Short mmCIF file of C-alpha atoms in Angstrom, two decimals:
data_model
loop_
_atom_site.label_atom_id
_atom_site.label_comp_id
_atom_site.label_asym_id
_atom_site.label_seq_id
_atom_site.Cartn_x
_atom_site.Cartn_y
_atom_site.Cartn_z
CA UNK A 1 15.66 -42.32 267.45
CA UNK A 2 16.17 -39.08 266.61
CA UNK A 3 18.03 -37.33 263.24
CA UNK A 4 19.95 -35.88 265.97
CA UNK A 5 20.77 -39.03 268.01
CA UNK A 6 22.02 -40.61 264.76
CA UNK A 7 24.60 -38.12 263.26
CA UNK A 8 25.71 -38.18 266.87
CA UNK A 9 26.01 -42.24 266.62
CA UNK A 10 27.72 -41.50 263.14
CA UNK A 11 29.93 -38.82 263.25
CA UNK A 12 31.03 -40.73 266.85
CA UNK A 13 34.72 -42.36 266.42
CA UNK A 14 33.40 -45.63 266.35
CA UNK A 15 33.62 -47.24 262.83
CA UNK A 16 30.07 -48.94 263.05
CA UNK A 17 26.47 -48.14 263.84
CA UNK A 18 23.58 -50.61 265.37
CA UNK A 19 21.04 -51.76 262.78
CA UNK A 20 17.78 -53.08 263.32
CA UNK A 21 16.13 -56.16 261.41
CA UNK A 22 12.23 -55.31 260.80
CA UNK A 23 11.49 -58.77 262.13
CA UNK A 24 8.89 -59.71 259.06
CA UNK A 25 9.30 -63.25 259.15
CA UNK A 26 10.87 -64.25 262.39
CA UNK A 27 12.62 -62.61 265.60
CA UNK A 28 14.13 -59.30 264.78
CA UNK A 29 17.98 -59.13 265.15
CA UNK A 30 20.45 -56.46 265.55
CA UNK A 31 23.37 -56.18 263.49
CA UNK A 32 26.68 -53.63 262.89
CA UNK A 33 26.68 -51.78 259.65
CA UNK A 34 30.14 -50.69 258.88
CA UNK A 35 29.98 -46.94 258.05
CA UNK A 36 32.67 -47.08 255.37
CA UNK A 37 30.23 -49.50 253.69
CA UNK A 38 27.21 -47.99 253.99
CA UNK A 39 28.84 -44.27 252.41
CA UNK A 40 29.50 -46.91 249.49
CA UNK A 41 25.64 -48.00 249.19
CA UNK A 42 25.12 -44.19 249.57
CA UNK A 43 27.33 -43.61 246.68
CA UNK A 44 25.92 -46.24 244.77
CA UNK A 45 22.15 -45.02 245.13
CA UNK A 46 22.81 -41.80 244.61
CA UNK A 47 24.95 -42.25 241.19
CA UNK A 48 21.99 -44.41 239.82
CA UNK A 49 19.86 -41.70 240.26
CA UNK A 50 22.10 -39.01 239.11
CA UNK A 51 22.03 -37.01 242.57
CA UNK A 52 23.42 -33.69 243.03
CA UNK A 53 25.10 -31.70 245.52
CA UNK A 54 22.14 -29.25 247.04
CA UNK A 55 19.56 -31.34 245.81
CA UNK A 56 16.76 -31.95 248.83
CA UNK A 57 15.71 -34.91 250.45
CA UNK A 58 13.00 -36.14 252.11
CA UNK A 59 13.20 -38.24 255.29
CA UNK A 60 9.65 -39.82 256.05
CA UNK A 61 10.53 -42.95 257.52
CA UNK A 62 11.49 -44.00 261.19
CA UNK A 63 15.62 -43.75 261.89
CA UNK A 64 15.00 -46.89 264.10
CA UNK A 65 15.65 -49.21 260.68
CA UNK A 66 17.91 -49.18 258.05
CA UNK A 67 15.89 -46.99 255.21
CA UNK A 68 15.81 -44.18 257.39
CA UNK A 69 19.45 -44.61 258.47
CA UNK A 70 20.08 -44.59 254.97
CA UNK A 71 18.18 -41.52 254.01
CA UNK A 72 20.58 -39.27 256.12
CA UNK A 73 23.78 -41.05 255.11
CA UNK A 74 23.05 -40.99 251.04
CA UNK A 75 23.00 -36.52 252.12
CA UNK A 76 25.84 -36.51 253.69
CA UNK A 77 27.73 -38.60 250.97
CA UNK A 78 26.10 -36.18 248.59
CA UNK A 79 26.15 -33.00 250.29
CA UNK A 80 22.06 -33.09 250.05
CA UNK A 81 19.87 -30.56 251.92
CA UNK A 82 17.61 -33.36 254.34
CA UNK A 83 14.21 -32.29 255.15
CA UNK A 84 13.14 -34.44 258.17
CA UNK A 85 9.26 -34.52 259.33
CA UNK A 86 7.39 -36.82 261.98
CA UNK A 87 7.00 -40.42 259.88
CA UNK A 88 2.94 -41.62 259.08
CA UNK A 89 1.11 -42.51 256.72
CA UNK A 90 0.88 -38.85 255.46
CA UNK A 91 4.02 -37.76 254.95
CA UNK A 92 2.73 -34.97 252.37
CA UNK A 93 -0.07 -33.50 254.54
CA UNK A 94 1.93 -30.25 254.93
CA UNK A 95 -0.61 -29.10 257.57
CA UNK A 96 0.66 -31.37 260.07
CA UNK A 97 4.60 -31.44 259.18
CA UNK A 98 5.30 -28.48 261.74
CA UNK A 99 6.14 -26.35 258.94
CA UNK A 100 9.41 -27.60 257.09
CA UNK A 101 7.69 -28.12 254.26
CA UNK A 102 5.67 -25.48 251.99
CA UNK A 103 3.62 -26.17 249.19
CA UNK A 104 6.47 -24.59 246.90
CA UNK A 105 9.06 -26.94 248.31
CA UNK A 106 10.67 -29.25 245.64
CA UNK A 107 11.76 -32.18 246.79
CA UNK A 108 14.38 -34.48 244.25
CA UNK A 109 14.52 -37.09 246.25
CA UNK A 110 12.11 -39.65 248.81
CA UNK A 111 11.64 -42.95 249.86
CA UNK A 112 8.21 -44.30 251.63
CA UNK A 113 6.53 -47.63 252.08
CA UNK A 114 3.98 -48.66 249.97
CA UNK A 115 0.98 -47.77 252.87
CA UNK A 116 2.52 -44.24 252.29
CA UNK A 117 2.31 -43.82 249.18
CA UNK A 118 -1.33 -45.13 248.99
CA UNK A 119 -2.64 -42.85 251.19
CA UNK A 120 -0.96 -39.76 249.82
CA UNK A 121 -2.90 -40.71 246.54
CA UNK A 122 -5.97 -40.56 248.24
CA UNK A 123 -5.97 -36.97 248.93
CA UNK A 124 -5.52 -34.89 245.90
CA UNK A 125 -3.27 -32.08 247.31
CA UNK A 126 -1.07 -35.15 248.40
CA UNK A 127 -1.20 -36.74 244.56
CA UNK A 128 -0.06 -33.91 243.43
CA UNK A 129 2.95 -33.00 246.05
CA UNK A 130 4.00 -36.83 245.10
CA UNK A 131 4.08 -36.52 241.78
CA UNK A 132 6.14 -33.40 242.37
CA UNK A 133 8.54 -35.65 243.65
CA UNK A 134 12.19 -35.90 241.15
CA UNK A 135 12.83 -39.49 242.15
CA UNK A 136 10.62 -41.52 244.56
CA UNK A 137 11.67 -44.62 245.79
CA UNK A 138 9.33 -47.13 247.60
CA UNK A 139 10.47 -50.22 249.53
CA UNK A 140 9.86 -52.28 252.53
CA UNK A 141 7.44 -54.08 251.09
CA UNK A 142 5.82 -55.00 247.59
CA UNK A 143 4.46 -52.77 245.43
CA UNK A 144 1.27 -54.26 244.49
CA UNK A 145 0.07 -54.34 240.41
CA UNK A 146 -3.24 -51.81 241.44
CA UNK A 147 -0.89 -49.83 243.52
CA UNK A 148 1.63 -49.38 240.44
CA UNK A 149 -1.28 -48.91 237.65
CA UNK A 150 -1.74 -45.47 239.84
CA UNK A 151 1.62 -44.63 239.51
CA UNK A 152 2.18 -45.36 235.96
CA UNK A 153 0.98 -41.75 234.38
CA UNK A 154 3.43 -40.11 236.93
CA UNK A 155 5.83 -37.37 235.11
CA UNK A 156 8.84 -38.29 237.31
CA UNK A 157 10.91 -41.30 238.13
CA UNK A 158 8.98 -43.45 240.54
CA UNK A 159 11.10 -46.73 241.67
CA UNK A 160 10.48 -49.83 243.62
CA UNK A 161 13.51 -51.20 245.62
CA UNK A 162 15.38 -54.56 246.62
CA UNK A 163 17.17 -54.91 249.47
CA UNK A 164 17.72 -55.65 252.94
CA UNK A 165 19.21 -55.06 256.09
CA UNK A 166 22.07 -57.12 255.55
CA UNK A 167 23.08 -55.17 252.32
CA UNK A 168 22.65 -51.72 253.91
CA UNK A 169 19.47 -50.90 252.22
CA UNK A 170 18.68 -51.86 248.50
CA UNK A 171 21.16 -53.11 246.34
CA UNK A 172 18.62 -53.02 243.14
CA UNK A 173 15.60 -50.51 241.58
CA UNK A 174 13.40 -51.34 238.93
CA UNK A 175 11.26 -48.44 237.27
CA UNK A 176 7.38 -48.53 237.50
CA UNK A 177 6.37 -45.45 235.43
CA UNK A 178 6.83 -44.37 232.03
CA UNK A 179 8.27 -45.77 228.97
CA UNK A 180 11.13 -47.53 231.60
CA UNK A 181 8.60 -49.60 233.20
CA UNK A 182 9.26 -52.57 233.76
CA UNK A 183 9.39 -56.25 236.54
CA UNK A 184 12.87 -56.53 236.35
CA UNK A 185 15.26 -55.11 239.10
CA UNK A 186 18.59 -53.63 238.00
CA UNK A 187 21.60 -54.16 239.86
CA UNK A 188 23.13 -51.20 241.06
CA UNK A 189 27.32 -50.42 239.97
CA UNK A 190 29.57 -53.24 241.58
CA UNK A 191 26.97 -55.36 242.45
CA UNK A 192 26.46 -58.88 240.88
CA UNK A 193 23.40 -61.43 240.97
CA UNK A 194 22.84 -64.98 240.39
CA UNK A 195 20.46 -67.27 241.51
CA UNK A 196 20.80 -71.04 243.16
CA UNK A 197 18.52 -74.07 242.71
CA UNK A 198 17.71 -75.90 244.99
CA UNK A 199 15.12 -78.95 244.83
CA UNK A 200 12.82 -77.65 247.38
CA UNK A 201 12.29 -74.31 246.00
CA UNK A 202 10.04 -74.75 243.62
CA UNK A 203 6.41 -73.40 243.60
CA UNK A 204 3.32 -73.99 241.58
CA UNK A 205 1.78 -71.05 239.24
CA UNK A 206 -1.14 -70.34 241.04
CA UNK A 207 -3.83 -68.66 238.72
CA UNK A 208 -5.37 -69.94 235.50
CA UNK A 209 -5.05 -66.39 234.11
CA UNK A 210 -1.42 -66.47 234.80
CA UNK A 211 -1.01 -69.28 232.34
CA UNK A 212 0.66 -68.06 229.38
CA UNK A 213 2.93 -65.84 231.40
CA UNK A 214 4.13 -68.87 233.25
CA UNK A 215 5.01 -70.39 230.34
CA UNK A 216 7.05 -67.68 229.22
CA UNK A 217 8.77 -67.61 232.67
CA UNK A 218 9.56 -71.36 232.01
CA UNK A 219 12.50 -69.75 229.98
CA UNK A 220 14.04 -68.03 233.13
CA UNK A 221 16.42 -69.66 235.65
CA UNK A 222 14.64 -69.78 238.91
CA UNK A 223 16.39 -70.60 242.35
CA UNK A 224 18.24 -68.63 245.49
CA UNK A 225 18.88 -65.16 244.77
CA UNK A 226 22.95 -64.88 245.19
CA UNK A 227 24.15 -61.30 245.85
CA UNK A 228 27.78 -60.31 245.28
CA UNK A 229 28.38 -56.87 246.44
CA UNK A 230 32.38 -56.64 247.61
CA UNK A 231 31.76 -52.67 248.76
CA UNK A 232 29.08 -53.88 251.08
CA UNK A 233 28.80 -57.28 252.24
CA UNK A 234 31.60 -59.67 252.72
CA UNK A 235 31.44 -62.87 250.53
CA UNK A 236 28.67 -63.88 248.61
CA UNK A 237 25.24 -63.56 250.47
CA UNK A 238 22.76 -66.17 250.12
CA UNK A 239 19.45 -64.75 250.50
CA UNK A 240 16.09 -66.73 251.12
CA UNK A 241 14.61 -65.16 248.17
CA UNK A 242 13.70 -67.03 244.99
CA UNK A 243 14.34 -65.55 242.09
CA UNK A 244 14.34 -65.63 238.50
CA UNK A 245 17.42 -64.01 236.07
CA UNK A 246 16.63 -62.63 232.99
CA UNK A 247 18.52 -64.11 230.05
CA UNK A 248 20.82 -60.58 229.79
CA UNK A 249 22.60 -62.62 232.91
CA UNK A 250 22.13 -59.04 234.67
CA UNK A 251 18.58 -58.11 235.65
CA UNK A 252 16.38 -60.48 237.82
CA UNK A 253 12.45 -60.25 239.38
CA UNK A 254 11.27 -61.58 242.80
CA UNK A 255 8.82 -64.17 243.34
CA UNK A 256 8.61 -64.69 246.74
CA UNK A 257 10.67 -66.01 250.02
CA UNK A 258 11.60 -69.67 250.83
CA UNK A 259 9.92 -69.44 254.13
CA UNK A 260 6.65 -67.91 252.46
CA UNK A 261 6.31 -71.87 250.70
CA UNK A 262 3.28 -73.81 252.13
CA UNK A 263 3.75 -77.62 251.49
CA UNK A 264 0.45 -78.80 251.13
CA UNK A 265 -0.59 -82.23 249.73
CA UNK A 266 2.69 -82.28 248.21
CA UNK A 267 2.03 -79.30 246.21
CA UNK A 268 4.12 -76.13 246.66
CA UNK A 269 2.20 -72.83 246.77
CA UNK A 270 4.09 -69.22 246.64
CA UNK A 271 2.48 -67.28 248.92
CA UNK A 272 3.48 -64.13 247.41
CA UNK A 273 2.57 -65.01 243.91
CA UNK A 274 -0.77 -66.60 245.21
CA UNK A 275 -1.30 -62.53 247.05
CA UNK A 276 -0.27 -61.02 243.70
CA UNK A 277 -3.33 -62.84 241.86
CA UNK A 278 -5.81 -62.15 244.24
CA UNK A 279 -5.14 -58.20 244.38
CA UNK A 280 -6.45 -58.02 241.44
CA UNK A 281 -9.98 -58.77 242.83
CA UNK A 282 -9.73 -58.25 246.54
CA UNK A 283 -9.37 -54.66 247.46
CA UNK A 284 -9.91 -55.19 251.64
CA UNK A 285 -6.05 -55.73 252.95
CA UNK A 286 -5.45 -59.20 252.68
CA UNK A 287 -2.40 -61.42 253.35
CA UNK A 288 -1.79 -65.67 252.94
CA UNK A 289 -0.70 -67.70 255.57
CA UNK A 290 -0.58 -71.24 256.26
CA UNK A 291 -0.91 -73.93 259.59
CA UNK A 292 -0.38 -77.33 260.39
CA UNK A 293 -2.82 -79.58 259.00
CA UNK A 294 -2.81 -84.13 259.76
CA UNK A 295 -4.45 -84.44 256.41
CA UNK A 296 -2.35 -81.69 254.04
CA UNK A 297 0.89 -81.35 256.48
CA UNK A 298 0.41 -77.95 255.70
CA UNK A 299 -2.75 -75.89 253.97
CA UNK A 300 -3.55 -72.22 253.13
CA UNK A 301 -5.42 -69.80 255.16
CA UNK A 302 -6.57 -66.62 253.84
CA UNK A 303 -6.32 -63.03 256.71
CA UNK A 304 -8.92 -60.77 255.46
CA UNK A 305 -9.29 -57.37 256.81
CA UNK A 306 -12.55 -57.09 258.71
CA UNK A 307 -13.30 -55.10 261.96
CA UNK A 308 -17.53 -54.55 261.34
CA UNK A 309 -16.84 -58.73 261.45
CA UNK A 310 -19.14 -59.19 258.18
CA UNK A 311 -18.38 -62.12 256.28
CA UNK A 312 -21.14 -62.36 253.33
CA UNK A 313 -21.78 -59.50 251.50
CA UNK A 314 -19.14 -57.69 249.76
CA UNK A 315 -16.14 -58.97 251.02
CA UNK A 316 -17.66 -62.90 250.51
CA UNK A 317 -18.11 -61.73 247.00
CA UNK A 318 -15.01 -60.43 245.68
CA UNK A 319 -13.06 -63.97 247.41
CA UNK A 320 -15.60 -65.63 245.39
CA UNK A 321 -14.76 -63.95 242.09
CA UNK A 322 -11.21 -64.16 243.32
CA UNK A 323 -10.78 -67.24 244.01
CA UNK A 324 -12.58 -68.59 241.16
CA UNK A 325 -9.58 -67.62 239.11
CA UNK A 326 -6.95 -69.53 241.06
CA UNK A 327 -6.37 -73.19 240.34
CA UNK A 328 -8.03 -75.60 242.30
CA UNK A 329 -5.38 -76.70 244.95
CA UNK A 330 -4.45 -72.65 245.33
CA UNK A 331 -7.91 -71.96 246.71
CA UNK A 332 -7.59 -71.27 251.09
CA UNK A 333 -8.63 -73.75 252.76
CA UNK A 334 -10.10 -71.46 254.85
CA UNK A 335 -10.58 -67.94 255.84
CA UNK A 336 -10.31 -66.07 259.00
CA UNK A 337 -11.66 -62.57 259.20
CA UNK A 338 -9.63 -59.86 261.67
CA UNK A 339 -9.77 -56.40 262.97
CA UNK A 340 -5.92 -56.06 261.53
CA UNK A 341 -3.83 -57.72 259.02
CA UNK A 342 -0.79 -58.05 261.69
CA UNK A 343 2.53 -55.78 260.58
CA UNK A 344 5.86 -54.90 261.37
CA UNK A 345 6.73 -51.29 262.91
CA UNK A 346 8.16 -50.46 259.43
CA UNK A 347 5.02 -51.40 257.42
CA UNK A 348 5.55 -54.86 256.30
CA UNK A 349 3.52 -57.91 256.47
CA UNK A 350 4.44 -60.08 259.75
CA UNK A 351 4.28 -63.44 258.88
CA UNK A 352 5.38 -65.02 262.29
CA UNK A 353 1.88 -63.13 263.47
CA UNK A 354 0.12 -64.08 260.49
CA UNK A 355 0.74 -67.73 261.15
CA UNK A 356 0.15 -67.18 264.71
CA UNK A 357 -3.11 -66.25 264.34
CA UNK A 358 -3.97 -68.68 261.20
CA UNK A 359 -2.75 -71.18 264.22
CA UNK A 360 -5.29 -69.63 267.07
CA UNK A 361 -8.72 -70.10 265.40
CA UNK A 362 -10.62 -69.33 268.43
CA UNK A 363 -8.87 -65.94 268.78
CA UNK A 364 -9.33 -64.50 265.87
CA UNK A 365 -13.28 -64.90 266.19
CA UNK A 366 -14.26 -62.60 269.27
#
């Protein structure tokens, strides 16, 4: 889709425009987003971060899903200047933006995906144009610990989101730079949180190192992250994200998604938080999955990254180290090497595909 194609949809009498699930875990889905309701998620994003009329926006990301939708909408609420260029994984390479951007353009306002961002830091005339950047928002996908260590030393607001489709983009930011810093999202204005146990939510701490923080966490209610947000969602939504709230009643971190449990032995595994503690030592993309197992019910497989197809060396190394600071029954089972770590259009992990291919052993050896 086109910037053009959309303000047509939009400014078109009809009172809602189609929205696109990215599809991470299961089928994607299509969905109305009422317009009056996404202006107020505009309005709320843009009065967190103190927006102003005639600021200028950046608009990296496809206008096929929601955060690009929501990129022109939050300028028009605001009466922003949008700067629109072709989306990839270099959104600051200036050479190849067919000129709307100079290197003396100041830009208040972005969002990217974390693959993005990472690759802009690679390239220092890109590092530089980022940090440039007033307020930079990143979603669609976790921001990783190494990824936010680069980030830290930046001089202007960087923020990681929460949100989804269903909410019309994020209804939370939490700061990951500067003396804000910090693992707790804030709701935005009119928005409400609580979370929802439930006896099969549960999931083990996964890494010896991880110890003492877990037992500080034991302090935090953990469950169902509830979402109350009248101007934007009808009713309370129930979200398959667990969640912990902070004792202010207010703030609240992620730790991973109900579906993203693996049952194994009778011991539940996170497979986000069991990613989180392996970044630390595995640098080749990575991503946990699970199968079907007679003896387990279920047990962990480990993707790794891999088109040369070695599996000693390096790579066999670093799981080594890594793994060697997991607790026993969070160790993979076993690991598959692959020419691609298997994501959605909009950068995120698919985890149908994951599983797929943790499924089809034989195919993910040619």
């Amino acid at each position: 889709m086109t910037i053009e194609q959309f303000k047509q949809e939009w400014f078109a009498n009809a009172p809602y425009v189609r929205l696109h699930t990215s599809g991470s875990t299961g089928k994607p889905k299509d969905i109305l987003g009422e317009k009056s309701r996404m202006l107020a998620s505009a309005r709320a994003t843009n009065d967190f971060l103190n927006l102003k009329p005639g600021d200028t926006a950046l608009l990296c990301l496809p206008l096929d899903y929601i955060a690009g939708k929501m990129m022109v909408v939050r300028c028009i609420e605001r009466g922003m200047r949008l700067i629109d260029i072709k989306p990839s994984n270099t959104p600051l390479d200036f050479l190849n933006d067919g000129g709307r951007l100079t290197a003396d353009t100041v830009i208040d306002f972005a969002a990217m995906i974390p693959s993005q961002v990472y690759c802009s830091l690679q390239d220092e005339r890109q590092r530089s144009r980022l940090m440039a950047i007033r307020h930079l928002i990143i979603g669609g996908g976790a921001v990783s610990d190494r990824l936010a260590r680069r980030l830290k030393d930046f001089p202007n607001a960087v923020w990681s989101t929460y949100g989804m489709t269903e909410t019309l983009s994020h209804i939370a930011l939490r700061r990951l730079n500067g003396e804000e810093a910090t693992e707790w999202y804030t709701p935005m204005d009119g928005i409400k949180v609580d979370v929802m146990a439930e006896d099969d939510n549960g999931a083990a701490a996964v890494a010896d190192t991880d110890k003492k923080r877990a037992g500080k966490e034991s302090a935090y209610r953990r469950g169902l992250l509830l979402i109350d947000a009248p101007a934007i969602h009808d009713g309370i939504l129930k979200t398959n994200d667990i969640a912990e709230m902070h004792t202010d009643g207010r703030r609240f971190r992620i730790i991973g998604r109900r579906d993203n449990i693996i049952c194994s032995g009778g011991i539940k595994l996170q497979i986000e938080e069991i990613e989180d503690a392996l970044r630390q030592y595995v640098h080749t993309p990575f991503c946990i999955s699970k199968r079907r197992d007679e003896k387990f019910g279920e047990i962990e497989v480990m993707l790794v990254e891999n088109d040369r197809k070695e599996k000693g060396g390096t790579i066999h190394a670093a799981l080594d180290e890594a793994f060697a600071h997991l607790q026993r029954y969070a160790v993979p089972k076993d690991v598959l090497y692959v020419r691609h770590i298997p994501t959605t259009p909009n950068g995120k992990i698919d985890r149908k595909a994951a599983m797929d291919m943790a499924a089809a052993d034989a195919a993910l050896n040619v």
